Amino acid sequence: MVGIEETHCTARIHENLDDPERSDFFSTRAGRISTLNSLNLPVPRLVRLNAIRGVLYSGGIMLPHWTANAHTVLYVTGGQAKIQVVDDNGQSVFNAQVHQGELLVVPQGFAVVKTAGETGFEWIAFKTNDNAYMNTLSGKTSYLRAVPVDLIKAAYGVTEEEAKRVKFSQQETMFAMTLSS
């Protein structure tokens, strides 16, 4: 019988999040995201953390998203980006450029958009749940796709045609490019 100590000693405890071939989300023009959680490495469960390595190329955008079950600590490892954060009431709580060496804490449930600067943007983020779940606000798997058109129409005060455009126009869920790119 194998004891708990022996199980921990033989557990895999290393992963290269910087390997582009290992990316969970990838766009040839916008960037890539790699995640590490207790589903692909057992150690995060012990410390109840999840790690994300992100790279956005010049002009790349990580579309609006929020983490429902964890807070996020983001550390900028390279380049710069404009990051916008809104709280769960839609109020802007952060809208500024971040640069290498800076740290940003995003509470759970707050929505985030990252837009890379001219030199691109690289970061590592730690989430306070070993299986943190990121929800998207755009694209085919977004929250808006589940909302009835009539509700979007009423919430935004737009026509039915405009509400359908809001709901269905964006196909990508994770990445986009700025218009100037």
PDB file of C-alpha atoms in Angstrom:
ATOM      1  CA  MET A   1       0.000   0.000   0.000  1.00  0.00           C
ATOM      2  CA  VAL A   2       1.321   3.394  -0.996  1.00  0.00           C
ATOM      3  CA  GLY A   3       1.254   6.047   1.717  1.00  0.00           C
ATOM      4  CA  ILE A   4       0.364   9.692   1.201  1.00  0.00           C
ATOM      5  CA  GLU A   5       4.009  10.746   1.573  1.00  0.00           C
ATOM      6  CA  GLU A   6       5.095   8.381  -1.185  1.00  0.00           C
ATOM      7  CA  THR A   7       2.273   9.602  -3.443  1.00  0.00           C
ATOM      8  CA  HIS A   8       3.373  13.232  -3.034  1.00  0.00           C
ATOM      9  CA  CYS A   9       7.025  12.336  -3.611  1.00  0.00           C
ATOM     10  CA  THR A  10       6.253  10.699  -6.961  1.00  0.00           C
ATOM     11  CA  ALA A  11       3.701  13.293  -8.125  1.00  0.00           C
ATOM     12  CA  ARG A  12       4.599  15.401 -11.143  1.00  0.00           C
ATOM     13  CA  ILE A  13       5.315  18.925  -9.868  1.00  0.00           C
ATOM     14  CA  HIS A  14       6.685  20.754 -12.939  1.00  0.00           C
ATOM     15  CA  GLU A  15       5.031  22.192 -16.049  1.00  0.00           C
ATOM     16  CA  ASN A  16       6.287  24.619 -18.718  1.00  0.00           C
ATOM     17  CA  LEU A  17       3.520  27.191 -19.247  1.00  0.00           C
ATOM     18  CA  ASP A  18       5.700  29.181 -21.655  1.00  0.00           C
ATOM     19  CA  ASP A  19       5.669  26.477 -24.352  1.00  0.00           C
ATOM     20  CA  PRO A  20       3.455  27.776 -27.219  1.00  0.00           C
ATOM     21  CA  GLU A  21       2.583  24.201 -28.236  1.00  0.00           C
ATOM     22  CA  ARG A  22       1.010  23.699 -24.810  1.00  0.00           C
ATOM     23  CA  SER A  23      -1.395  26.661 -25.171  1.00  0.00           C
ATOM     24  CA  ASP A  24      -5.045  26.169 -24.245  1.00  0.00           C
ATOM     25  CA  PHE A  25      -6.169  29.153 -26.359  1.00  0.00           C
ATOM     26  CA  PHE A  26      -4.216  30.315 -29.387  1.00  0.00           C
ATOM     27  CA  SER A  27      -4.593  32.961 -32.079  1.00  0.00           C
ATOM     28  CA  THR A  28      -1.849  33.389 -34.679  1.00  0.00           C
ATOM     29  CA  ARG A  29      -2.451  37.160 -34.738  1.00  0.00           C
ATOM     30  CA  ALA A  30      -3.562  38.009 -31.183  1.00  0.00           C
ATOM     31  CA  GLY A  31      -1.770  35.741 -28.678  1.00  0.00           C
ATOM     32  CA  ARG A  32      -2.019  32.674 -26.490  1.00  0.00           C
ATOM     33  CA  ILE A  33      -3.092  31.510 -23.030  1.00  0.00           C
ATOM     34  CA  SER A  34      -1.842  28.469 -21.093  1.00  0.00           C
ATOM     35  CA  THR A  35      -3.498  27.318 -17.881  1.00  0.00           C
ATOM     36  CA  LEU A  36      -2.300  25.123 -15.068  1.00  0.00           C
ATOM     37  CA  ASN A  37      -4.829  23.675 -12.653  1.00  0.00           C
ATOM     38  CA  SER A  38      -5.464  20.524 -10.653  1.00  0.00           C
ATOM     39  CA  LEU A  39      -6.853  18.801 -13.762  1.00  0.00           C
ATOM     40  CA  ASN A  40      -3.482  18.855 -15.558  1.00  0.00           C
ATOM     41  CA  LEU A  41      -1.098  18.830 -12.569  1.00  0.00           C
ATOM     42  CA  PRO A  42      -1.967  17.488  -9.086  1.00  0.00           C
ATOM     43  CA  VAL A  43       0.004  20.023  -7.014  1.00  0.00           C
ATOM     44  CA  PRO A  44      -2.328  23.057  -7.481  1.00  0.00           C
ATOM     45  CA  ARG A  45      -5.013  21.194  -5.520  1.00  0.00           C
ATOM     46  CA  LEU A  46      -2.718  21.089  -2.471  1.00  0.00           C
ATOM     47  CA  VAL A  47      -2.185  24.860  -2.488  1.00  0.00           C
ATOM     48  CA  ARG A  48      -5.598  25.721  -3.971  1.00  0.00           C
ATOM     49  CA  LEU A  49      -4.134  27.809  -6.780  1.00  0.00           C
ATOM     50  CA  ASN A  50      -4.433  27.959 -10.551  1.00  0.00           C
ATOM     51  CA  ALA A  51      -1.820  29.591 -12.813  1.00  0.00           C
ATOM     52  CA  ILE A  52      -2.260  31.264 -16.187  1.00  0.00           C
ATOM     53  CA  ARG A  53       0.477  32.361 -18.578  1.00  0.00           C
ATOM     54  CA  GLY A  54      -0.668  34.904 -21.148  1.00  0.00           C
ATOM     55  CA  VAL A  55       0.996  36.438 -24.180  1.00  0.00           C
ATOM     56  CA  LEU A  56      -0.697  39.073 -26.333  1.00  0.00           C
ATOM     57  CA  TYR A  57       1.012  40.237 -29.497  1.00  0.00           C
ATOM     58  CA  SER A  58       1.052  43.912 -30.506  1.00  0.00           C
ATOM     59  CA  GLY A  59      -2.563  45.059 -30.898  1.00  0.00           C
ATOM     60  CA  GLY A  60      -3.958  41.821 -29.468  1.00  0.00           C
ATOM     61  CA  ILE A  61      -7.006  41.945 -27.211  1.00  0.00           C
ATOM     62  CA  MET A  62      -8.092  39.422 -24.621  1.00  0.00           C
ATOM     63  CA  LEU A  63     -11.846  39.892 -24.877  1.00  0.00           C
ATOM     64  CA  PRO A  64     -14.080  40.604 -21.841  1.00  0.00           C
ATOM     65  CA  HIS A  65     -14.124  37.780 -19.301  1.00  0.00           C
ATOM     66  CA  TRP A  66     -14.572  37.208 -15.590  1.00  0.00           C
ATOM     67  CA  THR A  67     -13.685  34.496 -13.109  1.00  0.00           C
ATOM     68  CA  ALA A  68     -16.737  33.349 -11.199  1.00  0.00           C
ATOM     69  CA  ASN A  69     -15.064  31.330  -8.446  1.00  0.00           C
ATOM     70  CA  ALA A  70     -11.668  32.926  -7.727  1.00  0.00           C
ATOM     71  CA  HIS A  71      -9.786  36.168  -7.210  1.00  0.00           C
ATOM     72  CA  THR A  72      -6.920  36.863  -9.641  1.00  0.00           C
ATOM     73  CA  VAL A  73      -3.446  38.231  -8.939  1.00  0.00           C
ATOM     74  CA  LEU A  74      -1.874  39.322 -12.243  1.00  0.00           C
ATOM     75  CA  TYR A  75       1.843  40.099 -12.561  1.00  0.00           C
ATOM     76  CA  VAL A  76       3.156  41.783 -15.727  1.00  0.00           C
ATOM     77  CA  THR A  77       6.280  39.960 -16.970  1.00  0.00           C
ATOM     78  CA  GLY A  78       6.796  41.892 -20.202  1.00  0.00           C
ATOM     79  CA  GLY A  79       5.529  44.699 -22.423  1.00  0.00           C
ATOM     80  CA  GLN A  80       2.553  46.829 -21.529  1.00  0.00           C
ATOM     81  CA  ALA A  81      -1.228  46.813 -21.912  1.00  0.00           C
ATOM     82  CA  LYS A  82      -4.307  48.837 -21.218  1.00  0.00           C
ATOM     83  CA  ILE A  83      -6.392  46.898 -18.718  1.00  0.00           C
ATOM     84  CA  GLN A  84      -9.989  47.741 -17.965  1.00  0.00           C
ATOM     85  CA  VAL A  85     -11.812  46.223 -14.984  1.00  0.00           C
ATOM     86  CA  VAL A  86     -15.472  46.688 -14.074  1.00  0.00           C
ATOM     87  CA  ASP A  87     -17.186  45.509 -10.908  1.00  0.00           C
ATOM     88  CA  ASP A  88     -20.270  43.307 -10.727  1.00  0.00           C
ATOM     89  CA  ASN A  89     -22.462  46.427 -11.059  1.00  0.00           C
ATOM     90  CA  GLY A  90     -20.753  47.524 -14.289  1.00  0.00           C
ATOM     91  CA  GLN A  91     -18.829  50.399 -12.666  1.00  0.00           C
ATOM     92  CA  SER A  92     -15.277  50.968 -13.890  1.00  0.00           C
ATOM     93  CA  VAL A  93     -12.814  50.288 -11.057  1.00  0.00           C
ATOM     94  CA  PHE A  94      -9.571  50.272 -13.073  1.00  0.00           C
ATOM     95  CA  ASN A  95      -8.749  51.697 -16.506  1.00  0.00           C
ATOM     96  CA  ALA A  96      -5.020  52.229 -16.992  1.00  0.00           C
ATOM     97  CA  GLN A  97      -1.794  51.129 -18.635  1.00  0.00           C
ATOM     98  CA  VAL A  98       0.198  48.452 -16.820  1.00  0.00           C
ATOM     99  CA  HIS A  99       3.899  47.792 -17.389  1.00  0.00           C
ATOM    100  CA  GLN A 100       6.491  45.124 -16.632  1.00  0.00           C
ATOM    101  CA  GLY A 101       6.913  44.571 -12.897  1.00  0.00           C
ATOM    102  CA  GLU A 102       3.426  45.793 -11.932  1.00  0.00           C
ATOM    103  CA  LEU A 103       0.834  43.740 -10.100  1.00  0.00           C
ATOM    104  CA  LEU A 104      -2.963  43.953 -10.360  1.00  0.00           C
ATOM    105  CA  VAL A 105      -5.515  42.204  -8.130  1.00  0.00           C
ATOM    106  CA  VAL A 106      -8.924  41.481  -9.687  1.00  0.00           C
ATOM    107  CA  PRO A 107     -11.697  40.331  -7.314  1.00  0.00           C
ATOM    108  CA  GLN A 108     -13.867  37.411  -8.363  1.00  0.00           C
ATOM    109  CA  GLY A 109     -16.837  38.398 -10.506  1.00  0.00           C
ATOM    110  CA  PHE A 110     -15.164  41.539 -11.905  1.00  0.00           C
ATOM    111  CA  ALA A 111     -14.912  41.687 -15.726  1.00  0.00           C
ATOM    112  CA  VAL A 112     -11.554  42.338 -17.406  1.00  0.00           C
ATOM    113  CA  VAL A 113     -10.349  43.366 -20.893  1.00  0.00           C
ATOM    114  CA  LYS A 114      -6.650  43.456 -21.805  1.00  0.00           C
ATOM    115  CA  THR A 115      -5.339  45.310 -24.887  1.00  0.00           C
ATOM    116  CA  ALA A 116      -1.646  44.867 -25.695  1.00  0.00           C
ATOM    117  CA  GLY A 117       0.550  47.841 -26.463  1.00  0.00           C
ATOM    118  CA  GLU A 118       2.981  48.188 -29.377  1.00  0.00           C
ATOM    119  CA  THR A 119       5.544  45.829 -27.834  1.00  0.00           C
ATOM    120  CA  GLY A 120       2.976  43.213 -26.826  1.00  0.00           C
ATOM    121  CA  PHE A 121       1.998  42.108 -23.331  1.00  0.00           C
ATOM    122  CA  GLU A 122       3.022  39.132 -21.203  1.00  0.00           C
ATOM    123  CA  TRP A 123       1.772  38.126 -17.775  1.00  0.00           C
ATOM    124  CA  ILE A 124       1.379  35.373 -15.247  1.00  0.00           C
ATOM    125  CA  ALA A 125      -1.760  35.218 -13.134  1.00  0.00           C
ATOM    126  CA  PHE A 126      -2.587  33.183 -10.067  1.00  0.00           C
ATOM    127  CA  LYS A 127      -6.191  32.419  -9.176  1.00  0.00           C
ATOM    128  CA  THR A 128      -7.366  31.471  -5.689  1.00  0.00           C
ATOM    129  CA  ASN A 129      -9.090  28.260  -6.790  1.00  0.00           C
ATOM    130  CA  ASP A 130      -7.316  25.227  -8.254  1.00  0.00           C
ATOM    131  CA  ASN A 131     -10.134  24.854 -10.804  1.00  0.00           C
ATOM    132  CA  ALA A 132     -10.959  28.512 -11.432  1.00  0.00           C
ATOM    133  CA  TYR A 133     -13.523  28.969 -14.178  1.00  0.00           C
ATOM    134  CA  MET A 134     -13.273  31.843 -16.633  1.00  0.00           C
ATOM    135  CA  ASN A 135     -16.515  33.038 -18.246  1.00  0.00           C
ATOM    136  CA  THR A 136     -16.466  34.938 -21.535  1.00  0.00           C
ATOM    137  CA  LEU A 137     -18.634  37.934 -22.390  1.00  0.00           C
ATOM    138  CA  SER A 138     -18.300  37.611 -26.161  1.00  0.00           C
ATOM    139  CA  GLY A 139     -18.442  34.923 -28.798  1.00  0.00           C
ATOM    140  CA  LYS A 140     -20.316  31.695 -29.290  1.00  0.00           C
ATOM    141  CA  THR A 141     -19.902  30.461 -25.689  1.00  0.00           C
ATOM    142  CA  SER A 142     -20.539  33.812 -24.017  1.00  0.00           C
ATOM    143  CA  TYR A 143     -23.027  34.741 -21.373  1.00  0.00           C
ATOM    144  CA  LEU A 144     -24.754  37.092 -23.851  1.00  0.00           C
ATOM    145  CA  ARG A 145     -25.565  34.166 -26.163  1.00  0.00           C
ATOM    146  CA  ALA A 146     -27.769  32.737 -23.395  1.00  0.00           C
ATOM    147  CA  VAL A 147     -29.640  36.016 -22.806  1.00  0.00           C
ATOM    148  CA  PRO A 148     -32.896  36.506 -24.762  1.00  0.00           C
ATOM    149  CA  VAL A 149     -32.785  39.211 -27.467  1.00  0.00           C
ATOM    150  CA  ASP A 150     -35.715  41.022 -25.787  1.00  0.00           C
ATOM    151  CA  LEU A 151     -33.718  41.332 -22.556  1.00  0.00           C
ATOM    152  CA  ILE A 152     -30.665  42.733 -24.395  1.00  0.00           C
ATOM    153  CA  LYS A 153     -32.984  45.120 -26.245  1.00  0.00           C
ATOM    154  CA  ALA A 154     -34.474  46.393 -22.973  1.00  0.00           C
ATOM    155  CA  ALA A 155     -31.172  46.506 -21.063  1.00  0.00           C
ATOM    156  CA  TYR A 156     -29.325  48.520 -23.710  1.00  0.00           C
ATOM    157  CA  GLY A 157     -32.322  50.496 -25.027  1.00  0.00           C
ATOM    158  CA  VAL A 158     -31.656  49.395 -28.613  1.00  0.00           C
ATOM    159  CA  THR A 159     -33.714  48.042 -31.507  1.00  0.00           C
ATOM    160  CA  GLU A 160     -34.232  44.314 -31.977  1.00  0.00           C
ATOM    161  CA  GLU A 161     -31.793  44.352 -34.915  1.00  0.00           C
ATOM    162  CA  GLU A 162     -29.109  46.060 -32.794  1.00  0.00           C
ATOM    163  CA  ALA A 163     -29.741  43.606 -29.939  1.00  0.00           C
ATOM    164  CA  LYS A 164     -29.220  40.688 -32.331  1.00  0.00           C
ATOM    165  CA  ARG A 165     -25.982  42.284 -33.536  1.00  0.00           C
ATOM    166  CA  VAL A 166     -24.776  42.590 -29.919  1.00  0.00           C
ATOM    167  CA  LYS A 167     -25.703  38.973 -29.256  1.00  0.00           C
ATOM    168  CA  PHE A 168     -24.396  37.313 -32.433  1.00  0.00           C
ATOM    169  CA  SER A 169     -21.775  39.517 -34.146  1.00  0.00           C
ATOM    170  CA  GLN A 170     -18.647  38.394 -32.277  1.00  0.00           C
ATOM    171  CA  GLN A 171     -17.651  34.793 -33.066  1.00  0.00           C
ATOM    172  CA  GLU A 172     -14.347  34.712 -31.185  1.00  0.00           C
ATOM    173  CA  THR A 173     -14.569  34.110 -27.436  1.00  0.00           C
ATOM    174  CA  MET A 174     -11.042  34.825 -26.244  1.00  0.00           C
ATOM    175  CA  PHE A 175      -9.025  37.020 -28.641  1.00  0.00           C
ATOM    176  CA  ALA A 176      -9.436  39.872 -31.124  1.00  0.00           C
ATOM    177  CA  MET A 177      -7.256  42.503 -32.763  1.00  0.00           C
ATOM    178  CA  THR A 178      -7.459  46.278 -32.450  1.00  0.00           C
ATOM    179  CA  LEU A 179      -8.708  48.067 -35.557  1.00  0.00           C
ATOM    180  CA  SER A 180      -5.303  49.684 -36.089  1.00  0.00           C
ATOM    181  CA  SER A 181      -3.491  46.311 -36.189  1.00  0.00           C
TER     182      SER A 181
END
